[in-house]
């Protein structure tokens, strides 16, 4: 598929979504459709994301308020910062996307199930292959101990889920993501919904209208007319974090 064809499909799918004002009180905008790459990218470009369970149809959400993490407000709790200084992780990006999303989908002690169903995994693996979905990974002694994944469009990153197998691993991955986004002048880190874990590191709820205004700055709205390239450029390379140099291309 050419970039012009993809852009045209994104614009077509974007026009099929209702306006955010049609959301239920819980934030559900509509139901149905599929998880094709162009539809997912159209949704994210409008501030909409899929979230559903085994016994429900495919649901599309745009909640109000919306949780975001302002990059300039990010901070680690003192205990976490001290632990990471004493025993840091090796951070990598996009070297184990499939392992990260499957770890995020694994059952957790504090949850009855998962919303990351097999069809969701397949859909985001397709987005990863196209250069739009990314993972940040925390490694130690060759073992993957934590990480996160999400979708990048323009200068916005839409966080989806994170996991950890030892203390501080997911916080290390988030700190690495923030450093990566700051270095590339990103405007928006979307957390979707507030959790105590994210609020403790600087995330906050903002009104949906404020979120959508910020999104319009970060992600140009696709024009329905085909053009030579998308308004956002995917990246198709992996990175590793060097303490002195920051994020650099991983040549392994």
mmCIF file of C-alpha atoms in Angstrom:
data_model
loop_
_atom_site.group_PDB
_atom_site.id
_atom_site.type_symbol
_atom_site.label_atom_id
_atom_site.label_comp_id
_atom_site.label_asym_id
_atom_site.label_seq_id
_atom_site.Cartn_x
_atom_site.Cartn_y
_atom_site.Cartn_z
ATOM 1 C CA UNK A 1 0.000 0.000 0.000
ATOM 2 C CA UNK A 2 1.345 3.426 -0.919
ATOM 3 C CA UNK A 3 1.483 6.296 1.561
ATOM 4 C CA UNK A 4 -1.150 8.163 -0.457
ATOM 5 C CA UNK A 5 -3.513 5.180 -0.323
ATOM 6 C CA UNK A 6 -2.964 4.778 3.412
ATOM 7 C CA UNK A 7 -3.676 8.476 3.948
ATOM 8 C CA UNK A 8 -6.892 8.248 1.954
ATOM 9 C CA UNK A 9 -8.040 5.229 3.977
ATOM 10 C CA UNK A 10 -7.214 6.977 7.255
ATOM 11 C CA UNK A 11 -9.283 9.995 6.228
ATOM 12 C CA UNK A 12 -12.169 7.718 5.196
ATOM 13 C CA UNK A 13 -12.162 5.827 8.488
ATOM 14 C CA UNK A 14 -11.737 9.022 10.525
ATOM 15 C CA UNK A 15 -14.890 10.442 8.976
ATOM 16 C CA UNK A 16 -16.837 7.373 10.148
ATOM 17 C CA UNK A 17 -16.221 8.049 13.845
ATOM 18 C CA UNK A 18 -18.819 10.167 15.694
ATOM 19 C CA UNK A 19 -17.728 13.408 17.324
ATOM 20 C CA UNK A 20 -16.399 13.030 20.904
ATOM 21 C CA UNK A 21 -19.486 14.813 22.232
ATOM 22 C CA UNK A 22 -21.450 11.646 21.460
ATOM 23 C CA UNK A 23 -19.597 9.675 24.164
ATOM 24 C CA UNK A 24 -21.430 8.042 27.052
ATOM 25 C CA UNK A 25 -20.662 9.225 30.567
ATOM 26 C CA UNK A 26 -18.078 6.432 30.806
ATOM 27 C CA UNK A 27 -16.349 7.600 27.626
ATOM 28 C CA UNK A 28 -17.620 5.043 25.086
ATOM 29 C CA UNK A 29 -17.947 6.686 21.669
ATOM 30 C CA UNK A 30 -19.127 3.820 19.448
ATOM 31 C CA UNK A 31 -18.882 0.073 18.835
ATOM 32 C CA UNK A 32 -18.000 -2.197 15.939
ATOM 33 C CA UNK A 33 -15.624 -2.022 13.014
ATOM 34 C CA UNK A 34 -12.256 -3.720 12.923
ATOM 35 C CA UNK A 35 -8.628 -3.288 13.957
ATOM 36 C CA UNK A 36 -7.082 -2.650 10.549
ATOM 37 C CA UNK A 37 -4.025 -0.364 10.670
ATOM 38 C CA UNK A 38 -5.709 2.541 8.849
ATOM 39 C CA UNK A 39 -8.724 2.464 11.181
ATOM 40 C CA UNK A 40 -6.503 2.362 14.265
ATOM 41 C CA UNK A 41 -4.401 5.269 13.009
ATOM 42 C CA UNK A 42 -7.561 7.212 12.153
ATOM 43 C CA UNK A 43 -8.847 6.627 15.668
ATOM 44 C CA UNK A 44 -5.654 7.709 17.395
ATOM 45 C CA UNK A 45 -5.409 10.819 15.224
ATOM 46 C CA UNK A 46 -8.865 11.781 16.627
ATOM 47 C CA UNK A 47 -8.035 10.921 20.246
ATOM 48 C CA UNK A 48 -9.970 7.639 20.160
ATOM 49 C CA UNK A 49 -8.703 4.237 21.270
ATOM 50 C CA UNK A 50 -10.082 0.658 21.351
ATOM 51 C CA UNK A 51 -10.701 -1.118 24.640
ATOM 52 C CA UNK A 52 -12.990 -4.082 25.177
ATOM 53 C CA UNK A 53 -13.232 -7.549 26.711
ATOM 54 C CA UNK A 54 -14.000 -11.087 25.633
ATOM 55 C CA UNK A 55 -17.760 -10.718 26.183
ATOM 56 C CA UNK A 56 -18.213 -7.283 24.593
ATOM 57 C CA UNK A 57 -18.068 -5.946 21.027
ATOM 58 C CA UNK A 58 -15.157 -3.827 19.846
ATOM 59 C CA UNK A 59 -15.580 -0.538 21.758
ATOM 60 C CA UNK A 60 -14.021 2.827 20.911
ATOM 61 C CA UNK A 61 -13.342 5.305 23.713
ATOM 62 C CA UNK A 62 -12.638 9.014 24.139
ATOM 63 C CA UNK A 63 -13.092 9.636 27.884
ATOM 64 C CA UNK A 64 -13.578 12.937 29.652
ATOM 65 C CA UNK A 65 -11.422 13.772 31.520
ATOM 66 C CA UNK A 66 -8.331 12.372 29.812
ATOM 67 C CA UNK A 67 -5.140 11.456 31.642
ATOM 68 C CA UNK A 68 -1.905 12.820 30.181
ATOM 69 C CA UNK A 69 1.662 12.987 31.424
ATOM 70 C CA UNK A 70 3.183 16.409 30.654
ATOM 71 C CA UNK A 71 6.781 15.624 29.764
ATOM 72 C CA UNK A 72 8.083 18.572 31.773
ATOM 73 C CA UNK A 73 6.231 17.342 34.886
ATOM 74 C CA UNK A 74 7.511 13.770 34.878
ATOM 75 C CA UNK A 75 9.335 12.735 38.048
ATOM 76 C CA UNK A 76 10.232 9.499 39.758
ATOM 77 C CA UNK A 77 9.359 8.911 43.403
ATOM 78 C CA UNK A 78 12.469 9.372 45.522
ATOM 79 C CA UNK A 79 12.669 5.713 46.468
ATOM 80 C CA UNK A 80 12.423 4.678 42.809
ATOM 81 C CA UNK A 81 15.028 7.198 41.678
ATOM 82 C CA UNK A 82 17.436 5.982 44.357
ATOM 83 C CA UNK A 83 16.852 2.322 43.458
ATOM 84 C CA UNK A 84 17.453 2.997 39.747
ATOM 85 C CA UNK A 85 20.660 4.896 40.474
ATOM 86 C CA UNK A 86 21.963 2.045 42.598
ATOM 87 C CA UNK A 87 20.988 -0.681 40.157
ATOM 88 C CA UNK A 88 20.003 0.625 36.725
ATOM 89 C CA UNK A 89 18.400 -1.361 33.940
ATOM 90 C CA UNK A 90 19.593 -1.616 30.363
ATOM 91 C CA UNK A 91 16.975 0.172 28.281
ATOM 92 C CA UNK A 92 16.138 -0.781 24.718
ATOM 93 C CA UNK A 93 13.433 0.258 22.286
ATOM 94 C CA UNK A 94 11.667 -1.903 19.691
ATOM 95 C CA UNK A 95 13.896 -4.943 20.165
ATOM 96 C CA UNK A 96 11.192 -7.182 21.710
ATOM 97 C CA UNK A 97 7.795 -5.681 20.873
ATOM 98 C CA UNK A 98 5.948 -9.004 20.669
ATOM 99 C CA UNK A 99 7.330 -10.125 24.019
ATOM 100 C CA UNK A 100 6.351 -6.841 25.650
ATOM 101 C CA UNK A 101 2.749 -6.808 24.425
ATOM 102 C CA UNK A 102 2.294 -10.452 25.429
ATOM 103 C CA UNK A 103 3.711 -9.753 28.872
ATOM 104 C CA UNK A 104 1.290 -6.845 29.212
ATOM 105 C CA UNK A 105 -1.558 -9.195 28.227
ATOM 106 C CA UNK A 106 -0.630 -11.866 30.798
ATOM 107 C CA UNK A 107 -3.018 -12.304 33.762
ATOM 108 C CA UNK A 108 -2.199 -10.223 36.830
ATOM 109 C CA UNK A 109 -2.882 -10.910 40.464
ATOM 110 C CA UNK A 110 -4.954 -7.729 40.867
ATOM 111 C CA UNK A 111 -7.084 -8.277 37.748
ATOM 112 C CA UNK A 112 -9.663 -10.847 36.668
ATOM 113 C CA UNK A 113 -8.745 -10.778 32.993
ATOM 114 C CA UNK A 114 -7.144 -8.802 30.203
ATOM 115 C CA UNK A 115 -8.384 -6.443 27.514
ATOM 116 C CA UNK A 116 -5.329 -7.227 25.342
ATOM 117 C CA UNK A 117 -6.989 -10.069 23.459
ATOM 118 C CA UNK A 118 -5.251 -12.101 20.709
ATOM 119 C CA UNK A 119 -6.793 -9.950 17.970
ATOM 120 C CA UNK A 120 -5.483 -6.823 19.729
ATOM 121 C CA UNK A 121 -2.002 -8.339 19.899
ATOM 122 C CA UNK A 122 -2.103 -9.140 16.177
ATOM 123 C CA UNK A 123 -3.353 -5.630 15.334
ATOM 124 C CA UNK A 124 -0.600 -3.848 17.260
ATOM 125 C CA UNK A 125 2.042 -6.179 15.897
ATOM 126 C CA UNK A 126 0.915 -5.036 12.431
ATOM 127 C CA UNK A 127 1.243 -1.415 13.540
ATOM 128 C CA UNK A 128 4.698 -2.189 14.905
ATOM 129 C CA UNK A 129 5.749 -3.702 11.590
ATOM 130 C CA UNK A 130 4.607 -0.496 9.872
ATOM 131 C CA UNK A 131 6.633 1.643 12.291
ATOM 132 C CA UNK A 132 3.785 3.149 14.369
ATOM 133 C CA UNK A 133 3.652 0.962 17.500
ATOM 134 C CA UNK A 134 6.697 0.834 19.765
ATOM 135 C CA UNK A 135 8.008 -0.827 22.893
ATOM 136 C CA UNK A 136 10.415 0.404 25.547
ATOM 137 C CA UNK A 137 12.090 -2.432 27.417
ATOM 138 C CA UNK A 138 13.972 -2.741 30.721
ATOM 139 C CA UNK A 139 16.587 -5.500 30.654
ATOM 140 C CA UNK A 140 19.014 -6.842 33.230
ATOM 141 C CA UNK A 141 21.559 -9.613 32.695
ATOM 142 C CA UNK A 142 19.937 -10.459 29.369
ATOM 143 C CA UNK A 143 16.464 -10.887 30.870
ATOM 144 C CA UNK A 144 13.413 -8.795 29.939
ATOM 145 C CA UNK A 145 12.063 -7.572 33.284
ATOM 146 C CA UNK A 146 9.660 -4.803 32.356
ATOM 147 C CA UNK A 147 8.440 -2.530 29.618
ATOM 148 C CA UNK A 148 5.633 -0.667 27.939
ATOM 149 C CA UNK A 149 4.156 -0.216 24.477
ATOM 150 C CA UNK A 150 2.111 2.369 22.645
ATOM 151 C CA UNK A 151 1.491 4.170 19.370
ATOM 152 C CA UNK A 152 3.350 7.224 18.031
ATOM 153 C CA UNK A 153 1.814 9.695 15.588
ATOM 154 C CA UNK A 154 3.275 13.061 14.784
ATOM 155 C CA UNK A 155 4.533 14.420 18.093
ATOM 156 C CA UNK A 156 2.128 12.396 20.238
ATOM 157 C CA UNK A 157 2.696 9.068 21.975
ATOM 158 C CA UNK A 158 -0.356 7.106 23.085
ATOM 159 C CA UNK A 159 0.606 4.772 25.914
ATOM 160 C CA UNK A 160 -1.268 1.470 25.984
ATOM 161 C CA UNK A 161 0.054 -0.770 28.746
ATOM 162 C CA UNK A 162 3.107 -1.648 30.827
ATOM 163 C CA UNK A 163 4.345 -4.581 32.876
ATOM 164 C CA UNK A 164 7.080 -5.461 35.356
ATOM 165 C CA UNK A 165 8.623 -8.644 36.658
ATOM 166 C CA UNK A 166 10.750 -6.960 39.300
ATOM 167 C CA UNK A 167 10.427 -3.681 41.219
ATOM 168 C CA UNK A 168 11.040 -0.449 39.297
ATOM 169 C CA UNK A 169 11.344 -2.076 35.853
ATOM 170 C CA UNK A 170 8.233 -0.413 34.391
ATOM 171 C CA UNK A 171 9.222 2.947 35.919
ATOM 172 C CA UNK A 172 12.636 2.628 34.287
ATOM 173 C CA UNK A 173 10.967 2.012 30.918
ATOM 174 C CA UNK A 174 8.695 5.015 31.391
ATOM 175 C CA UNK A 175 11.646 7.226 32.330
ATOM 176 C CA UNK A 176 13.377 6.069 29.158
ATOM 177 C CA UNK A 177 10.304 6.822 27.061
ATOM 178 C CA UNK A 178 10.033 10.331 28.504
ATOM 179 C CA UNK A 179 13.704 10.982 27.709
ATOM 180 C CA UNK A 180 13.165 9.734 24.142
ATOM 181 C CA UNK A 181 10.095 11.931 23.612
ATOM 182 C CA UNK A 182 11.732 15.007 25.120
ATOM 183 C CA UNK A 183 14.681 14.595 22.758
ATOM 184 C CA UNK A 184 12.313 14.627 19.792
ATOM 185 C CA UNK A 185 10.152 17.578 20.872
ATOM 186 C CA UNK A 186 6.989 15.553 21.441
ATOM 187 C CA UNK A 187 4.013 17.539 22.711
ATOM 188 C CA UNK A 188 1.794 14.839 24.143
ATOM 189 C CA UNK A 189 2.102 11.632 26.172
ATOM 190 C CA UNK A 190 -1.402 10.180 26.479
ATOM 191 C CA UNK A 191 -2.078 7.849 29.425
ATOM 192 C CA UNK A 192 -5.770 7.373 28.522
ATOM 193 C CA UNK A 193 -6.993 6.813 32.087
ATOM 194 C CA UNK A 194 -5.552 7.836 35.443
ATOM 195 C CA UNK A 195 -3.943 5.261 37.728
ATOM 196 C CA UNK A 196 -2.176 5.839 41.064
ATOM 197 C CA UNK A 197 1.028 4.533 39.431
ATOM 198 C CA UNK A 198 0.965 7.258 36.756
ATOM 199 C CA UNK A 199 -0.336 10.054 38.975
ATOM 200 C CA UNK A 200 2.630 9.495 41.304
ATOM 201 C CA UNK A 201 4.967 10.339 38.414
ATOM 202 C CA UNK A 202 3.346 13.566 37.256
ATOM 203 C CA UNK A 203 0.335 12.462 35.203
ATOM 204 C CA UNK A 204 -2.892 14.434 35.562
ATOM 205 C CA UNK A 205 -6.439 14.533 34.243
ATOM 206 C CA UNK A 206 -7.391 17.298 31.839
ATOM 207 C CA UNK A 207 -10.757 18.085 30.193
ATOM 208 C CA UNK A 208 -11.323 16.279 26.905
ATOM 209 C CA UNK A 209 -11.593 19.555 24.985
ATOM 210 C CA UNK A 210 -8.141 20.546 26.280
ATOM 211 C CA UNK A 211 -6.765 17.144 25.315
ATOM 212 C CA UNK A 212 -8.187 17.378 21.788
ATOM 213 C CA UNK A 213 -6.766 20.869 21.321
ATOM 214 C CA UNK A 214 -3.337 19.602 22.349
ATOM 215 C CA UNK A 215 -3.763 16.597 20.064
ATOM 216 C CA UNK A 216 -4.454 18.856 17.075
ATOM 217 C CA UNK A 217 -1.112 20.557 17.672
ATOM 218 C CA UNK A 218 0.737 17.252 17.969
ATOM 219 C CA UNK A 219 -0.949 15.282 15.166
ATOM 220 C CA UNK A 220 -1.925 17.058 11.934
ATOM 221 C CA UNK A 221 -5.376 15.993 10.814
ATOM 222 C CA UNK A 222 -5.128 13.947 7.586
ATOM 223 C CA UNK A 223 -6.437 15.670 4.477
ATOM 224 C CA UNK A 224 -8.906 13.562 2.442
ATOM 225 C CA UNK A 225 -6.948 14.244 -0.741
ATOM 226 C CA UNK A 226 -4.097 11.778 -1.400
ATOM 227 C CA UNK A 227 -0.615 13.266 -1.076
ATOM 228 C CA UNK A 228 2.894 11.927 -1.428
ATOM 229 C CA UNK A 229 3.373 11.004 2.210
ATOM 230 C CA UNK A 230 1.633 10.845 5.558
ATOM 231 C CA UNK A 231 1.715 13.885 7.817
ATOM 232 C CA UNK A 232 3.612 11.751 10.341
ATOM 233 C CA UNK A 233 6.606 9.600 9.570
ATOM 234 C CA UNK A 234 6.979 6.185 11.235
ATOM 235 C CA UNK A 235 10.343 4.995 12.426
ATOM 236 C CA UNK A 236 11.513 1.492 11.640
ATOM 237 C CA UNK A 237 14.629 1.140 13.763
ATOM 238 C CA UNK A 238 15.454 -0.014 17.260
ATOM 239 C CA UNK A 239 17.326 2.004 19.874
ATOM 240 C CA UNK A 240 19.363 1.459 23.006
ATOM 241 C CA UNK A 241 19.986 3.881 25.811
ATOM 242 C CA UNK A 242 23.521 5.027 26.560
ATOM 243 C CA UNK A 243 24.035 6.907 29.844
ATOM 244 C CA UNK A 244 26.283 9.465 28.152
ATOM 245 C CA UNK A 245 24.667 9.739 24.726
ATOM 246 C CA UNK A 246 21.005 9.041 25.435
ATOM 247 C CA UNK A 247 18.992 7.076 22.885
ATOM 248 C CA UNK A 248 21.066 5.971 19.878
ATOM 249 C CA UNK A 249 20.275 3.541 17.025
ATOM 250 C CA UNK A 250 20.795 -0.076 18.051
ATOM 251 C CA UNK A 251 23.069 -1.738 15.507
ATOM 252 C CA UNK A 252 22.978 -5.216 17.021
#
